[in-house]
Short mmCIF file of C-alpha atoms and ligand atoms in Angstrom, two decimals:
data_model
loop_
_atom_site.label_atom_id
_atom_site.label_comp_id
_atom_site.label_asym_id
_atom_site.label_seq_id
_atom_site.Cartn_x
_atom_site.Cartn_y
_atom_site.Cartn_z
CA MET A 1 77.66 125.86 90.39
CA LYS A 2 77.75 122.24 89.35
CA ILE A 3 80.69 120.16 90.63
CA VAL A 4 81.07 116.80 88.79
CA VAL A 5 82.92 114.11 90.59
CA GLY A 6 84.54 110.84 88.80
CA HIS A 7 84.12 108.36 91.47
CA LEU A 8 86.68 105.51 90.31
CA TYR A 9 85.81 101.98 91.22
CA PRO A 10 83.40 102.42 94.09
CA ASP A 11 81.96 99.08 93.47
CA TYR A 12 85.97 97.68 94.18
CA LEU A 13 87.59 100.42 96.41
CA ASN A 14 85.50 101.37 99.39
CA ILE A 15 86.97 99.97 102.54
CA TYR A 16 86.21 101.61 105.86
CA ALA A 17 83.34 103.23 103.97
CA ASP A 18 85.73 105.88 102.20
CA ARG A 19 82.86 106.79 100.07
CA GLY A 20 81.62 108.66 102.96
CA ASN A 21 83.93 111.33 101.86
CA ILE A 22 81.99 111.85 98.96
CA ALA A 23 78.81 112.55 101.06
CA VAL A 24 80.75 115.04 103.09
CA LEU A 25 81.91 116.82 100.16
CA ALA A 26 78.11 116.98 98.62
CA ARG A 27 76.89 118.32 101.86
CA ARG A 28 79.52 121.03 102.22
CA ALA A 29 79.11 122.09 98.57
CA ALA A 30 75.30 122.26 99.06
CA TRP A 31 75.67 124.26 102.03
CA ARG A 32 77.49 126.94 99.76
CA GLY A 33 74.86 126.54 97.17
CA HIS A 34 76.89 124.33 94.85
CA GLU A 35 75.60 120.97 93.59
CA LEU A 36 77.96 117.90 93.42
CA GLU A 37 77.11 115.55 90.74
CA VAL A 38 78.66 112.13 91.23
CA HIS A 39 79.47 109.59 88.20
CA THR A 40 80.60 106.21 88.90
CA VAL A 41 83.84 105.42 86.64
CA SER A 42 84.45 101.65 87.25
CA VAL A 43 85.91 98.89 84.95
CA GLY A 44 85.64 99.34 81.40
CA ASP A 45 84.25 103.16 81.80
CA PRO A 46 86.49 105.58 80.03
CA VAL A 47 87.63 109.02 81.72
CA GLU A 48 86.59 111.48 79.24
CA PRO A 49 88.92 114.51 78.82
CA GLY A 50 87.44 117.74 80.89
CA ALA A 51 84.40 115.69 81.99
CA HIS A 52 85.19 115.97 85.91
CA ASP A 53 86.03 118.65 88.41
CA LEU A 54 87.55 116.11 90.78
CA LEU A 55 88.55 112.37 90.62
CA TYR A 56 88.27 110.45 93.71
CA VAL A 57 89.17 106.71 94.63
CA GLY A 58 88.98 104.88 97.72
CA GLY A 59 91.05 102.23 99.54
CA GLY A 60 90.74 98.41 99.02
CA GLN A 61 92.98 95.34 99.87
CA ASP A 62 95.13 93.64 97.43
CA ARG A 63 92.64 91.38 96.04
CA GLU A 64 90.35 94.44 95.01
CA GLN A 65 93.52 96.33 93.83
CA ALA A 66 94.36 93.40 91.47
CA LEU A 67 90.97 93.43 90.00
CA VAL A 68 91.20 96.93 88.98
CA ALA A 69 95.00 97.67 88.34
CA GLU A 70 95.20 96.98 84.55
CA ASP A 71 91.90 98.88 84.24
CA LEU A 72 93.30 101.82 85.53
CA VAL A 73 96.30 101.44 83.62
CA ALA A 74 94.26 101.64 80.58
CA LYS A 75 92.50 104.80 82.12
CA SER A 76 95.97 106.42 82.52
CA ASP A 77 95.68 108.73 79.79
CA GLY A 78 92.47 110.06 80.80
CA VAL A 79 93.46 110.67 84.35
CA ARG A 80 96.81 112.14 83.43
CA ALA A 81 94.77 114.44 81.04
CA ALA A 82 92.10 115.53 83.67
CA VAL A 83 94.80 116.49 86.49
CA ASP A 84 96.97 118.14 83.70
CA GLY A 85 93.92 120.17 82.59
CA GLY A 86 93.31 121.23 86.18
CA ALA A 87 91.01 118.71 87.63
CA ALA A 88 91.47 117.65 91.57
CA LEU A 89 92.25 114.28 92.64
CA LEU A 90 91.83 112.60 95.96
CA ALA A 91 93.26 109.04 96.55
CA VAL A 92 93.13 107.12 99.48
CA CYS A 93 95.18 104.06 100.40
CA GLY A 94 94.83 101.19 97.81
CA GLY A 95 93.67 103.84 95.47
CA TYR A 96 96.80 105.91 96.60
CA GLN A 97 99.18 103.20 95.80
CA LEU A 98 97.66 102.49 92.35
CA MET A 99 98.37 106.21 91.71
CA GLY A 100 102.16 105.62 92.19
CA ARG A 101 104.22 103.49 89.76
CA SER A 102 103.84 100.07 91.24
CA TYR A 103 102.71 98.23 94.41
CA ARG A 104 104.38 94.70 95.13
CA ASP A 105 102.41 92.70 97.49
CA PHE A 106 103.24 90.41 100.41
CA HIS A 107 103.63 87.50 98.12
CA GLY A 108 105.92 89.43 95.74
CA GLY A 109 103.44 90.04 93.10
CA ASP A 110 103.62 93.46 91.12
CA LEU A 111 100.63 95.69 90.29
CA PRO A 112 101.45 98.05 87.84
CA GLY A 113 100.52 101.83 89.02
CA ILE A 114 99.83 104.86 86.71
CA GLY A 115 102.69 106.90 87.86
CA LEU A 116 100.65 110.22 88.53
CA PHE A 117 102.44 110.17 91.82
CA PRO A 118 106.21 109.84 92.03
CA LEU A 119 106.54 107.00 94.33
CA GLU A 120 106.66 103.23 94.71
CA THR A 121 105.03 100.86 97.29
CA VAL A 122 106.30 97.36 98.47
CA ALA A 123 104.47 95.51 101.32
CA GLY A 124 106.44 94.79 104.44
CA GLU A 125 105.60 91.64 106.79
CA THR A 126 103.69 93.82 109.32
CA ARG A 127 100.68 96.37 108.92
CA MET A 128 100.76 99.73 110.10
CA ILE A 129 97.60 100.22 111.83
CA GLY A 130 96.23 103.12 114.09
CA ASP A 131 95.33 106.67 114.55
CA VAL A 132 97.47 109.17 112.58
CA LEU A 133 98.08 112.83 112.99
CA LEU A 134 99.76 114.77 110.44
CA GLU A 135 100.89 118.54 110.03
CA CYS A 136 100.36 120.07 106.73
CA GLU A 137 101.14 123.30 104.83
CA LEU A 138 99.13 123.16 101.61
CA GLU A 139 99.48 127.08 101.52
CA PRO A 140 102.73 128.54 102.36
CA GLY A 141 103.01 129.61 106.19
CA VAL A 142 99.40 128.11 106.74
CA VAL A 143 99.98 124.80 108.95
CA ARG A 144 97.05 122.64 109.87
CA THR A 145 96.55 119.31 111.19
CA LEU A 146 94.91 116.21 109.63
CA ALA A 147 93.72 113.29 111.89
CA GLY A 148 92.72 109.79 110.58
CA PHE A 149 93.15 106.30 110.58
CA GLU A 150 95.56 104.14 108.66
CA ASN A 151 95.84 100.37 107.97
CA HIS A 152 98.45 99.24 105.34
CA ALA A 153 101.03 96.76 104.77
CA GLY A 154 102.48 98.88 101.96
CA ARG A 155 105.55 100.76 102.38
CA THR A 156 105.54 103.89 100.26
CA ARG A 157 108.77 105.69 99.06
CA LEU A 158 108.42 108.92 97.69
CA ASP A 159 110.96 110.02 94.79
CA ALA A 160 113.80 112.67 96.07
CA GLY A 161 112.17 116.04 95.75
CA ALA A 162 108.54 114.79 95.75
CA GLU A 163 106.00 116.59 98.02
CA ALA A 164 104.37 114.88 100.62
CA LEU A 165 100.74 115.72 102.11
CA GLY A 166 101.98 116.05 105.33
CA ARG A 167 104.75 115.30 108.29
CA VAL A 168 103.90 112.74 110.55
CA VAL A 169 103.27 113.80 114.10
CA ALA A 170 101.86 110.49 115.53
CA GLY A 171 101.36 107.21 113.43
CA PHE A 172 103.30 105.57 110.77
CA GLY A 173 102.54 107.41 107.52
CA ASN A 174 103.97 106.56 104.14
CA ASP A 175 106.50 103.98 105.35
CA GLY A 176 106.88 104.29 109.17
CA ASP A 177 110.29 105.88 109.08
CA SER A 178 110.73 108.91 106.57
CA GLY A 179 108.35 110.97 108.58
CA PHE A 180 106.30 111.67 105.40
CA GLU A 181 102.64 111.08 104.77
CA GLY A 182 100.93 111.04 101.48
CA CYS A 183 101.97 112.68 98.26
CA ARG A 184 100.88 115.96 96.69
CA VAL A 185 101.11 117.08 92.88
CA GLY A 186 99.29 120.34 92.38
CA ARG A 187 95.58 119.69 92.92
CA ALA A 188 96.08 115.93 93.05
CA VAL A 189 96.73 114.47 96.50
CA GLY A 190 97.14 110.87 97.82
CA THR A 191 97.11 109.68 101.65
CA TYR A 192 96.89 106.40 103.71
CA LEU A 193 94.22 108.14 105.97
CA HIS A 194 90.90 106.21 105.73
CA GLY A 195 88.01 106.50 108.02
CA PRO A 196 86.55 108.40 106.13
CA LEU A 197 89.21 111.04 106.12
CA LEU A 198 86.84 114.38 105.68
CA PRO A 199 84.03 114.23 108.16
CA ARG A 200 86.86 114.74 110.90
CA ASN A 201 88.99 117.36 108.85
CA PRO A 202 86.55 120.15 107.54
CA TRP A 203 89.55 122.34 106.42
CA PHE A 204 90.82 119.55 104.26
CA ALA A 205 87.33 118.86 102.68
CA ASP A 206 87.01 122.45 101.64
CA TRP A 207 90.44 122.65 100.21
CA VAL A 208 89.61 119.67 97.99
CA LEU A 209 86.10 121.54 97.11
CA ALA A 210 87.86 124.73 96.27
CA GLN A 211 90.50 122.82 94.21
CA ALA A 212 87.68 121.07 92.12
CA LEU A 213 85.93 124.55 91.83
CA ALA A 214 89.26 125.97 90.76
CA HIS A 215 88.86 123.50 87.59
CA ARG A 216 85.87 125.76 86.42
CA LEU A 217 86.85 128.87 87.80
CA GLY A 218 90.50 129.13 87.06
CA GLU A 219 91.59 129.72 90.63
CA ALA A 220 90.30 128.33 94.11
CA PRO A 221 87.71 130.21 95.25
CA VAL A 222 87.58 131.41 99.33
CA LEU A 223 84.37 129.16 100.51
CA ASP A 224 82.13 130.78 103.07
CA PRO A 225 82.92 129.14 106.70
CA LEU A 226 80.72 126.85 108.25
CA GLY A 227 80.13 126.12 111.94
CA ASP A 228 81.88 122.99 112.11
CA GLU A 229 81.71 122.56 116.14
CA LEU A 230 80.95 118.96 115.62
CA GLU A 231 83.50 118.47 113.11
CA GLN A 232 86.09 120.15 115.20
CA GLN A 233 85.03 117.98 118.30
CA ALA A 234 85.51 115.12 116.03
CA HIS A 235 89.13 116.08 114.77
CA ALA A 236 90.06 116.75 118.60
CA VAL A 237 89.11 113.31 119.68
CA SER A 238 90.80 111.74 116.74
CA ALA A 239 94.11 113.83 117.22
CA LEU A 240 93.91 113.06 121.07
CA ARG A 241 93.77 109.57 120.23
CA ALA A 242 96.68 109.73 117.66
CA ARG A 243 98.84 111.60 120.21
CA SER A 244 98.20 109.29 123.13
CA ARG A 245 99.81 106.44 121.01
CA GLY A 246 102.90 108.51 121.36
CA GLY A 247 105.23 110.09 118.56
CA LYS A 248 106.20 108.83 115.01
CA ARG A 249 106.43 105.10 115.31
N1 LIG B 1 96.86 96.73 99.98
C1 LIG B 1 97.10 97.65 100.76
C2 LIG B 1 97.72 97.73 101.83
O1 LIG B 1 97.66 96.74 102.65
C3 LIG B 1 96.04 98.70 100.80
C4 LIG B 1 95.10 98.75 101.79
C5 LIG B 1 94.11 99.41 102.09
O2 LIG B 1 93.72 100.12 101.03
N2 LIG B 1 93.71 99.54 103.50
O3 LIG B 1 98.92 97.95 101.89
#
């Protein structure tokens, strides 16, 4: 089966090689006999209704975010229609912030977001940098961990009742004190975890793939398991590094 990915602003938002997440999805799809077709959706390009099974946006600094924010607002209806129509979405750091309602930078400048996620972000005086470990329960009763790296000034506040991606075991997460990291609305997930995120979290890569396939199939398929020894080792090293920095900071 073909899985069509709309990669938003790869030319602007690709800090820490966030596009590596696409390489992971492509390879894990191919190992299951699926083909990932990746289309760039940058400034001036429309998000056509129904065209994508997955929308992906990486992270970037305030400067790059400012260069794309208005354009993303112009794409807002298309992005919302895609997600309402069952497409999956993964947004990282700067891209995550712009999928919320707004981002206020360190100098007090306001960037508009598209309000897909029920949250707002305001930059603080210090950066929140380091390895992170999360506990996630994306399916009821199944708790798994995500290991990654964060580097952001933005403090993200979820609206009351909003669903986080996970609980912070070690690291800062959304704002350094709520204990939450990321946000989830159905098949749409936003997170501060860079790194890239997916190579060391194979279960989550497969979750994203399955959500993208669900757009085509109506429900998320169970993907054939892969060996993942190297990926599990990478996860273990990363998780240990996060734990060794102490608990929630
Ligand atoms: N500008 C944002 C912040 O510092 C995003 C940074 C990033 O994507 N690494 O909060």
